[in-house]
XYZ file of C-alpha atoms in Angstrom:
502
model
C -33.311 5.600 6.242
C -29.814 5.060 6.666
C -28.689 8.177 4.300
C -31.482 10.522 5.725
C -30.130 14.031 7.548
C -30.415 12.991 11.326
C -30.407 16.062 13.897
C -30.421 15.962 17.722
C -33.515 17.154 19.917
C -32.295 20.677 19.778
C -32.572 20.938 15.706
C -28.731 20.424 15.326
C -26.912 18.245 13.870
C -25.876 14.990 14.982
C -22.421 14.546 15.797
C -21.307 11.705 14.116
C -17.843 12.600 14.635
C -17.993 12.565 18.684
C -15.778 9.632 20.205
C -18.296 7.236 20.654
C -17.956 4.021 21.260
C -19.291 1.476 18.657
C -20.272 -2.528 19.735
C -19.401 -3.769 16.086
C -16.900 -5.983 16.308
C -13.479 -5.819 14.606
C -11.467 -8.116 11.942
C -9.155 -9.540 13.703
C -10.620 -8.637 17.621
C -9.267 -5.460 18.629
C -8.506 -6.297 22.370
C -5.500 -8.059 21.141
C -3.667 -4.551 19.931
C -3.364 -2.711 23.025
C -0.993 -2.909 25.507
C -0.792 -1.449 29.236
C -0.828 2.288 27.614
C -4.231 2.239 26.636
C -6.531 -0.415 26.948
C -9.726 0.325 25.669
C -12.984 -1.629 25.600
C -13.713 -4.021 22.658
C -14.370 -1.890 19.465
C -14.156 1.343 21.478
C -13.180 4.466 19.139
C -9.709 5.680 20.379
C -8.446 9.547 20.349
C -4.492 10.540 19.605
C -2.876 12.649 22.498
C 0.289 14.381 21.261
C 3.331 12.866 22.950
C 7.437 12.816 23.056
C 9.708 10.490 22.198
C 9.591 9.294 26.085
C 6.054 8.237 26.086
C 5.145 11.299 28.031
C 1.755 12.787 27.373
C 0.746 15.651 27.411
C -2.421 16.435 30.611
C -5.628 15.379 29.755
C -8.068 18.184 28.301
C -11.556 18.750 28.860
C -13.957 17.349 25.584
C -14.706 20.900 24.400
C -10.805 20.722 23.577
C -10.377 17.422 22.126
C -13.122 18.267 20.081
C -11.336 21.394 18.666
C -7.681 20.343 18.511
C -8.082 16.164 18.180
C -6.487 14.768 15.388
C -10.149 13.958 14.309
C -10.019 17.020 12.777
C -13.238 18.981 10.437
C -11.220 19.733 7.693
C -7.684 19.064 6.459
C -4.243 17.852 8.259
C -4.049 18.327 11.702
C -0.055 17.270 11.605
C 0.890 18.805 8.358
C 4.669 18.353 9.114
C 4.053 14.664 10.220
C 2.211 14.077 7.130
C 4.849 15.154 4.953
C 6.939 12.865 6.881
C 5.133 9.980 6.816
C 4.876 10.471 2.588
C 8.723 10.325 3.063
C 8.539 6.817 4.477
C 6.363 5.888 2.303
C 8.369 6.724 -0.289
C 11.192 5.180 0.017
C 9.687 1.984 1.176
C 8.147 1.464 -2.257
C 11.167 3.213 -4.480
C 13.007 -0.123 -3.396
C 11.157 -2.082 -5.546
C 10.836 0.812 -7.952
C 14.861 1.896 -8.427
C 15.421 -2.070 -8.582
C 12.552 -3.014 -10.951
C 14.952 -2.467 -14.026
C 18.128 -4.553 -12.536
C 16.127 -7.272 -10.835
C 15.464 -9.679 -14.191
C 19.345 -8.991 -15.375
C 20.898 -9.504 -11.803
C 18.720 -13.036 -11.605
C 20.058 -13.511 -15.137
C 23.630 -12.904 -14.078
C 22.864 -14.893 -10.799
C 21.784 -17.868 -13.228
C 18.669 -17.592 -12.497
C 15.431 -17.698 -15.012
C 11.492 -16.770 -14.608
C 10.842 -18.852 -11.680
C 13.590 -17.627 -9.782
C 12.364 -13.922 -10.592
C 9.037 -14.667 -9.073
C 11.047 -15.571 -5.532
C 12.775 -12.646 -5.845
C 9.861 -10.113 -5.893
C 7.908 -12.571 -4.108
C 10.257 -12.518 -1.108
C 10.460 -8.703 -0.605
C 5.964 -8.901 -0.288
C 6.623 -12.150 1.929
C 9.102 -9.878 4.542
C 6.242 -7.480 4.197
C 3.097 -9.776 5.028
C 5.358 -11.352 8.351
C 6.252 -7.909 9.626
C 2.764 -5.851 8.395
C 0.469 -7.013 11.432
C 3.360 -6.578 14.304
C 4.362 -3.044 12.909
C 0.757 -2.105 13.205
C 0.340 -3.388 16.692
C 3.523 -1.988 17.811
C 1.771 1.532 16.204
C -0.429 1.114 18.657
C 1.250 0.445 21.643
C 4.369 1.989 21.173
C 3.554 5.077 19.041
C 4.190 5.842 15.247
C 7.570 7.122 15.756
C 9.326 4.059 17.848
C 7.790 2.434 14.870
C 9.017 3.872 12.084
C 12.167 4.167 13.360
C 13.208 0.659 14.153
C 11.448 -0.636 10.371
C 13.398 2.332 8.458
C 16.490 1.521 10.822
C 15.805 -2.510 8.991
C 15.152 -0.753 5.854
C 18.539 0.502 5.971
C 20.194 -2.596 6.525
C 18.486 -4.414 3.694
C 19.855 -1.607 0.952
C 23.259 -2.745 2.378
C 22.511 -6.554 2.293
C 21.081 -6.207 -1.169
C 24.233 -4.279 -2.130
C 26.835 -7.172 -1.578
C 23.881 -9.812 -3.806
C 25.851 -9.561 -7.027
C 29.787 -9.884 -5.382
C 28.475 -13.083 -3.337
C 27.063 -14.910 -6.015
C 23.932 -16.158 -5.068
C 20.043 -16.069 -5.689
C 19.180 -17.223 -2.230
C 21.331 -15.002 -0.551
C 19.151 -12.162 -3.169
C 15.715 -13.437 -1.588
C 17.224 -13.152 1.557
C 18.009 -9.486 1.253
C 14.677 -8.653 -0.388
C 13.038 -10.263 2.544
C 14.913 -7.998 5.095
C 14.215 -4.852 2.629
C 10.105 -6.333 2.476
C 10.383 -6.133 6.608
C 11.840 -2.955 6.852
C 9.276 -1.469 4.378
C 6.440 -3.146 6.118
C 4.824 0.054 7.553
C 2.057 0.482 4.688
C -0.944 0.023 7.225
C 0.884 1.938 9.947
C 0.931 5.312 8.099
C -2.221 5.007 6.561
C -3.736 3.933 9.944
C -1.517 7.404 10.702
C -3.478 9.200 8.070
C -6.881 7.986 8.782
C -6.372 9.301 12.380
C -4.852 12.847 11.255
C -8.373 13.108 8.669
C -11.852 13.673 8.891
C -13.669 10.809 7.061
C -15.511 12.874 4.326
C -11.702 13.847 3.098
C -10.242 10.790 4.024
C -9.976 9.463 -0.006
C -8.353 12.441 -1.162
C -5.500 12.235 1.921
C -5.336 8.114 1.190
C -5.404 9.377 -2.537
C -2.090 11.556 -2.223
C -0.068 9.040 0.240
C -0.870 6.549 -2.409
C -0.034 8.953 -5.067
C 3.549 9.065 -3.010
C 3.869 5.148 -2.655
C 2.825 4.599 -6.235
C 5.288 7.384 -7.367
C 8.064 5.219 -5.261
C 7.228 1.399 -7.794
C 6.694 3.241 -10.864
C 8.433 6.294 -11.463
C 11.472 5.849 -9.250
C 12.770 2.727 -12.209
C 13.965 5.546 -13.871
C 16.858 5.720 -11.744
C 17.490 2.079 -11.559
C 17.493 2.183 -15.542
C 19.737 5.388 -15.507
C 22.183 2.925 -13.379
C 21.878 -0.250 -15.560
C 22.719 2.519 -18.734
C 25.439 4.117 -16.847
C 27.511 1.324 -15.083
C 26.551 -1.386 -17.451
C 30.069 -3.618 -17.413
C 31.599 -1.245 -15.381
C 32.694 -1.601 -11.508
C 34.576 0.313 -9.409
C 36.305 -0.002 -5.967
C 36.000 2.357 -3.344
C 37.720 0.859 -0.192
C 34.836 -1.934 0.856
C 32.490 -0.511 -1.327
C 31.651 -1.650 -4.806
C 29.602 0.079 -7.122
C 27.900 -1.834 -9.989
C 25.008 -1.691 -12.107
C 23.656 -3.640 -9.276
C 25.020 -2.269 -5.848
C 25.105 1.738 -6.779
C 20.924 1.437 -7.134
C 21.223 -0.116 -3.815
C 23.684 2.373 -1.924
C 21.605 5.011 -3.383
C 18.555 3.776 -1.727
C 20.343 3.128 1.294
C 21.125 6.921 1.412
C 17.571 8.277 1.428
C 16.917 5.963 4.098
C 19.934 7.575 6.105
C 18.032 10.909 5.357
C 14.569 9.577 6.460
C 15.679 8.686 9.650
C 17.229 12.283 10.458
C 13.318 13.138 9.870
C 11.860 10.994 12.100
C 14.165 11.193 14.928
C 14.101 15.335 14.574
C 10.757 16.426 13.098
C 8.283 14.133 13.967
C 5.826 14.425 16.862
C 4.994 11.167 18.578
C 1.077 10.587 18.905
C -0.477 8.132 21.318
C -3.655 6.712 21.811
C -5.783 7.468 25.177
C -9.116 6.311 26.399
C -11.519 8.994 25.617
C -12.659 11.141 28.294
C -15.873 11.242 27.321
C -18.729 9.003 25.285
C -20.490 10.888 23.374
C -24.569 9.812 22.413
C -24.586 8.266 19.056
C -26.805 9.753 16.600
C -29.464 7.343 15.089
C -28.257 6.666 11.698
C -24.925 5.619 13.155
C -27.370 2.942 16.017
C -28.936 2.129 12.792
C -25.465 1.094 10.799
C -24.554 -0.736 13.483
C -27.116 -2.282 13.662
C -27.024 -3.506 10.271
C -23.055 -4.302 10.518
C -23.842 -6.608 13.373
C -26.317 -8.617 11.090
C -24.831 -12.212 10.002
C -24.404 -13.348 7.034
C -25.061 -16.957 5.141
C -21.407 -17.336 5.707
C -21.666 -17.051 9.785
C -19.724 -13.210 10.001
C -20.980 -10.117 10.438
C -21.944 -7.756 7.673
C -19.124 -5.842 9.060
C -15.971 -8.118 9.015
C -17.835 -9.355 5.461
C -17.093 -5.950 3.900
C -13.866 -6.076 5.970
C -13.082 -9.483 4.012
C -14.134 -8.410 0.828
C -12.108 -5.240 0.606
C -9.207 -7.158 1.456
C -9.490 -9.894 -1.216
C -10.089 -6.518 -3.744
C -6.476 -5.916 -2.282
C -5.609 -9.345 -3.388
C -6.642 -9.289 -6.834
C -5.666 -5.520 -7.696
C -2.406 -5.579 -6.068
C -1.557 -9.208 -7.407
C -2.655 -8.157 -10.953
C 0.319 -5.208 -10.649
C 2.460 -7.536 -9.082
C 2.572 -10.028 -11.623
C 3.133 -7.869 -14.355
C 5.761 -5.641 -12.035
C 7.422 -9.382 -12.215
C 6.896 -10.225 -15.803
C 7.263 -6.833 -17.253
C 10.519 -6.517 -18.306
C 10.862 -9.911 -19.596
C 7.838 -9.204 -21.624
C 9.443 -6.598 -23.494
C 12.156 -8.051 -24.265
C 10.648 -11.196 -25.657
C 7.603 -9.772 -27.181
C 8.844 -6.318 -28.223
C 12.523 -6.266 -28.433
C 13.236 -3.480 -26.120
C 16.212 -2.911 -23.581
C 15.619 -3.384 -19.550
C 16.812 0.727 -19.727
C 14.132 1.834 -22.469
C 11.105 -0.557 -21.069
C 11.831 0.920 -17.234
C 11.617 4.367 -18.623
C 8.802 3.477 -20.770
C 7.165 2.637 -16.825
C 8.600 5.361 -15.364
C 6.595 7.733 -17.539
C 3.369 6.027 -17.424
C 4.045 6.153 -13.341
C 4.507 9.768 -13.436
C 1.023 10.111 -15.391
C -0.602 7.224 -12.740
C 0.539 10.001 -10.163
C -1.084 12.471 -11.612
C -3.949 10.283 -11.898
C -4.059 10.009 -8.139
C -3.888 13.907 -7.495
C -6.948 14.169 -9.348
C -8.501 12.211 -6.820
C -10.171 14.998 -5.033
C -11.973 16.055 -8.259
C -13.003 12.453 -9.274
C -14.306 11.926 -5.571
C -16.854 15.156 -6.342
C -18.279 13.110 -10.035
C -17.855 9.321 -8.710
C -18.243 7.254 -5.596
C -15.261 5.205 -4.207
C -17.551 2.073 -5.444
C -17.592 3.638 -9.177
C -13.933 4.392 -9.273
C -12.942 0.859 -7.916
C -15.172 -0.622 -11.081
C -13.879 1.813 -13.621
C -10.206 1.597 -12.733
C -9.886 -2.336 -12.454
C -11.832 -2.444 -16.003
C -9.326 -0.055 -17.446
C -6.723 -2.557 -15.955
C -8.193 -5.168 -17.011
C -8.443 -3.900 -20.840
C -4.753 -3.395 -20.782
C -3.864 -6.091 -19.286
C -5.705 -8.377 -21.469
C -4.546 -6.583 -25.045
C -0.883 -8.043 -24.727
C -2.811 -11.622 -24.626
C -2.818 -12.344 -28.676
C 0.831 -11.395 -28.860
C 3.671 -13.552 -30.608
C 6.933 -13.186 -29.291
C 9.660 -11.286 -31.233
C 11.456 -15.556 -31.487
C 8.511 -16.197 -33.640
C 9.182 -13.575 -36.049
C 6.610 -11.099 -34.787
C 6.821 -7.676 -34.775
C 4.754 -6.175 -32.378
C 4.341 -1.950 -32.090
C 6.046 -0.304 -29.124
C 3.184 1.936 -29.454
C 0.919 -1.287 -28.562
C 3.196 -1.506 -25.425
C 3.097 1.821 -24.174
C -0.910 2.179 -24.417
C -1.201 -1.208 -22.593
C 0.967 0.804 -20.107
C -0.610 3.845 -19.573
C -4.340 2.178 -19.421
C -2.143 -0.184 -16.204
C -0.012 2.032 -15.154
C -1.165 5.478 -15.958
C -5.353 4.773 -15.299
C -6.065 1.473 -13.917
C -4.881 0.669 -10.990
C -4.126 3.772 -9.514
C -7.352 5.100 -9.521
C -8.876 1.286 -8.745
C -6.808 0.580 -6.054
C -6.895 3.903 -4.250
C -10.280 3.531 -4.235
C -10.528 0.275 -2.631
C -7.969 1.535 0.123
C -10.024 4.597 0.669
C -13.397 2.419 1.053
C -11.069 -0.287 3.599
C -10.606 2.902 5.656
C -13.867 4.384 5.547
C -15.381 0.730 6.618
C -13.555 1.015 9.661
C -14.314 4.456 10.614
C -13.427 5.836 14.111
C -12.636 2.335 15.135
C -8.541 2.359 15.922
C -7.114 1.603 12.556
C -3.413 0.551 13.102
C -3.943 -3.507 13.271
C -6.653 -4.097 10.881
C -4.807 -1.843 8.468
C -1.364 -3.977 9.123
C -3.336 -7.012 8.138
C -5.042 -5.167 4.622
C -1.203 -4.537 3.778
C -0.896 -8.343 4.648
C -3.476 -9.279 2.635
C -1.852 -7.190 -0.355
C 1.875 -8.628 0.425
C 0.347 -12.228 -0.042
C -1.060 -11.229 -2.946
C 2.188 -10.082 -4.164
C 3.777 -13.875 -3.599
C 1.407 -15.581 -4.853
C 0.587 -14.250 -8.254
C 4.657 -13.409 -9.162
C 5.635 -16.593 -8.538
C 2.304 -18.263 -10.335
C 3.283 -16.069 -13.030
C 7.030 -17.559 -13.252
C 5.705 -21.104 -13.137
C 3.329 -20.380 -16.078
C 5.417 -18.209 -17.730
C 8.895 -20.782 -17.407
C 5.799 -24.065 -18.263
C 3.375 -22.436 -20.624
C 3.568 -18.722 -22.160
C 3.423 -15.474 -20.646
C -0.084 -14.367 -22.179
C -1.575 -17.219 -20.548
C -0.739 -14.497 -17.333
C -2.406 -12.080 -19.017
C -6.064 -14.342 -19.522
C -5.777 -15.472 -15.785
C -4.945 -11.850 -15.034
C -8.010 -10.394 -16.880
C -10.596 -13.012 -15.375
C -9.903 -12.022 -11.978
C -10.014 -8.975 -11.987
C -13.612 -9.468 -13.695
C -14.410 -11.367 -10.842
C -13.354 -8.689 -8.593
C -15.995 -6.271 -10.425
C -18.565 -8.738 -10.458
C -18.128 -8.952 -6.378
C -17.931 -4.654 -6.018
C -20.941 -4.755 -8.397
C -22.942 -7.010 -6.394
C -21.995 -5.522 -2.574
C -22.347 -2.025 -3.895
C -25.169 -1.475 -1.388
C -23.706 -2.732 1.190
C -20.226 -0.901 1.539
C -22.000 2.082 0.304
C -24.315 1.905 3.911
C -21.129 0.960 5.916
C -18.384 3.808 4.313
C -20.787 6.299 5.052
C-alpha cells in the first residue's frame, strides 16, 4: 500500500528524503532549466550548495554532510536570515497592488477612464507578471536566487517611479504601461517559494508556504490601508518638491519605491547565494516512493501522466482561486460605492482589516494542518469564498434607491478576505509544492505563478466588460459557479493528489 510504513533490510526506516533521483517526468521538461552550472539528468532531484555572489562554491562534501547540513533539512529553516529576506520581497512585490488598490479606480476616473479600462489596469500588472514568471524562475536556477532577485527588485524599483509620473502625464496607456513594468519586477512569486520549498522538509512545507503566503497576502490586503491613508490625506492637494510631485496618486507610489530601495540593501548585504549541484551521491529509493512513481508515470484518458495531470489541475485551482480574488480586487471598490455608498478611503480600510484577520488566518496554518488535510482546507476555504462571494449577488445598487447594510459588506469581506481564500489558496500552493517534491522546483513554480497571473487578466478584465455591459452581480454568479467547479474537480481527484503529495 502506498501509505504503509516502509523500512529498509536492516529494520530502519526508509529514507525518503535521500537525493534520489526520480524518472517521473516534469511539467514543462526540466532539461530546459539548467544551464552549464549544473546540468542534471531529466527529473533528477537537485541539492543547494551555499555560494557567493561570484558563483563560487563552496568544496564538495562527503553525503554524510549533505545529509546533515543540506538545505533539505529534518525540521525547520535551514537559512533563517534568507527566509526573512525572501518574506521581504515578497512583500513588497504584492503591497504594490495593495497600497494602490484604493487610488487605482479614482486615478482611472481622473484619467477618464471607466470599468473596462480598470480591468487593463490590474490586468496589466498580472500580464508583466505571467511574461517575466517562467524566465525569473529559470534564471533561479541557473544564476542563483540572489542575481535574481536583484535585477526583478532593481525593475521593481523603476516601475514605482514610472507609476509615479501616471497622473502628471495624463494617460491610461501610459498607466498600463507602468503596471506592466511594476507586474515584471514583482514577478518572483515561484522563485521564492521554489526558495522555500528547497530551505523545508516536505512534512512542514505547508506551514513555511503558509507564512510566506501569510506575508504576500498581508502585502494585497492589508497594505490598502496606506494607499487609503494617502487618498484621505492628499486628496486635492499637490505639492512640488524640485522634480518630484506628490499627489494622492504619486506619494503611494514614491513610498513604495522606498521600501524597494531598502529591499535591495538586503539582498545585496544579507543574503547568501545558494546554487544547485549534481548530487554526489544516489541514494536507493525506498518502495513506496518506486511504487508512486510508478503510479505518476501511469497515463491518463487525456494522453499525460498522472503526474503532470495533478500538475495541471493544481494549476487551473490557481486559476480559478486567484481569478475569483482578482476580480473582486478589480471590482471592489466600485462595488461599494455603487451598491453601498461608501468612500474609496472607508471601503480600503474596511479590506485592510479583513486582510489583517486573512493573515492571521494563515498563521494558524500549522494548527489547521494537524485537524485537516491540504485537500480539506482547499474545499472548505473556496466554499467559504464562494458563500461570500455569492451573497452580494441579489443586491440593488444605492441608484435604485436601495439601501444595503455595511454590515452585509463587511461579512461578505471577512468570509473572502478574512477565511476563504487565504486558507483555500494556501492550500492549493502547499499541495502544487508537495506534488513536485524533491524534483528542482524553480521553473515549474515560475509557470504556477504564470498560471495565477493569467488568471488575474482574464477574469478583471471579463469582469469590466460585464460589469460596463450587464451588472456587476452577474460577476458575482459567474464567480460562485467556478469556484464550485473547482470543488467538484478537488472532490473528485482527492485520491489521487493525496497518493502523489505524500
Amino acid at each position: 500500500m502506498l501509505n504503509a510504513e516502509l523500512h529498509t533490510p536492516d529494520g530502519s526506516r526508509a529514507a525518503d528524503d535521500l537525493p534520489d533521483v526520480d524518472a517521473t517526468p516534469t511539467f514543462p521538461p526540466v532539461d530546459s532549466t539548467y544551464g552549464n552550472r549544473a546540468k542534471l539528468e531529466d527529473g533528477a532531484y537537485a541539492r543547494m550548495e551555499d555560494g557567493d555572489d561570484n558563483n563560487n562554491q563552496h568544496q564538495p562534501r562527503d553525503f554524510t554532510q549533505s545529509i546533515a547540513s543540506s538545505v533539505m533539512t529534518a525540521e525547520g529553516l535551514a537559512d533563517k536570515a534568507g527566509f526573512w529576506i525572501i518574506c521581504c520581497v515578497v512583500l513588497i512585490g504584492d503591497m504594490n497592488r495593495g497600497v494602490l488598490f484604493p487610488i487605482m479606480w479614482p486615478l482611472v476616473q481622473e484619467l477618464g477612464g471607466n470599468s473596462v479600462w480598470l480591468g487593463y489596469a490590474v490586468g496589466s500588472f498580472s500580464f508583466g507578471r505571467i511574461i517575466a514568471s517562467p524566465s525569473l524562475g529559470k534564471w533561479s536556477i541557473e544564476k542563483g536566487y540572489s542575481t535574481t532577485l536583484v535585477t526583478s527588485t532593481t525593475i521593481m524599483l523603476v516601475g514605482c517611479i514610472v507609476f509615479a509620473q501616471v497622473y502628471r502625464i495624463g494617460s491610461l496607456w501610459f498607466l498600463v504601461f507602468s503596471q506592466i513594468i511594476l507586474g515584471i519586477g514583482s514577478a518572483t512569486l515561484g522563485v521564492t517559494r521554489a526558495y522555500v520549498a528547497e530551505i523545508t522538509a516536505t512534512r512542514q512545507r505547508t506551514v513555511y508556504i503558509a507564512a510566506l503566503t501569510a506575508v504576500q497576502y498581508g502585502g494585497f490586503t492589508v497594505t490598502p490601508i496606506f494607499g487609503a491613508l494617502f487618498s484621505y490625506l492628499l486628496e486635492d492637494k499637490r505639492y512640488y518638491v524640485g522634480f518630484f510631485v506628490f499627489d494622492q496618486f504619486s506619494a503611494a507610489a514614491y513610498f513604495m519605491a522606498s521600501l524597494c530601495v531598502v529591499t535591495l540593501f538586503l539582498l545585496l548585504t544579507g543574503f547568501q547565494a545558494r546554487y544547485r549541484t549534481t548530487p554526489s551521491a544516489k541514494g536507493k529509493k525506498s518502495q513506496r516512493r518506486m511504487e508512486q512513481d510508478e503510479f505518476a508515470n501511469r497515463k491518463t484518458f487525456i494522453g499525460i501522466t498522472v503526474y503532470n495531470a495533478c500538475l495541471l489541475g493544481c494549476m487551473l485551482l490557481n486559476v480559478s482561486t486567484k481569478g475569483s480574488i482578482g476580480s473582486f480586487e478589480t471590482m471592489g471598490i466600485s462595488f461599494a460605492e455603487s451598491h453601498f455608498g461608501l468612500s474609496a478611503a472607508v471601503a480600503g480600510t474596511i479590506v485592510s482589516i479583513n486582510g489583517m484577520v486573512g493573515v492571521a488566518s494563515l498563521l494558524s496554518m500549522s494548527f489547521l494542518g494537524r485537524l485537516l488535510t491540504d485537500i480539506q482546507m482547499i474545499i472548505g476555504g473556496i466554499t467559504v469564498c464562494a458563500v461570500g462571494i455569492i451573497s452580494f449577488a441579489s443586491l440593488q445598487s444605492v441608484e435604485n434607491g436601495a439601501q444595503n447594510s455595511i454590515v452585509h459588506y463587511c461579512v461578505g469581506i471577512f468570509m473572502i478576505y478574512g477565511i476563504g481564500y487565504p486558507i483555500g489558496h494556501t492550500a492549493v500552493i502547499g499541495l502544487f509544492s508537495k506534488v513536485v517534491g524533491r524534483r528542482p522546483q524553480g521553473t515549474l513554480q515560475g509557470w504556477f505563478a504564470s498560471a495565477g497571473s493569467l488568471a488575474r487578466i482574464i477574469f478583471p478584465v471579463t469582469s469590466g466588460y460585464i460589469a460596463q455591459y450587464d451588472d456587476i452581480t452577474t460577476v458575482f454568479i459567474v464567480l460562485f459557479v467556478v469556484l464550485v467547479i473547482s470543488n467538484i474537480f478537488v472532490a473528485m481527484s482527492s485520491r489521487t493528489l493525496n497518493t502523489l503529495s505524500q
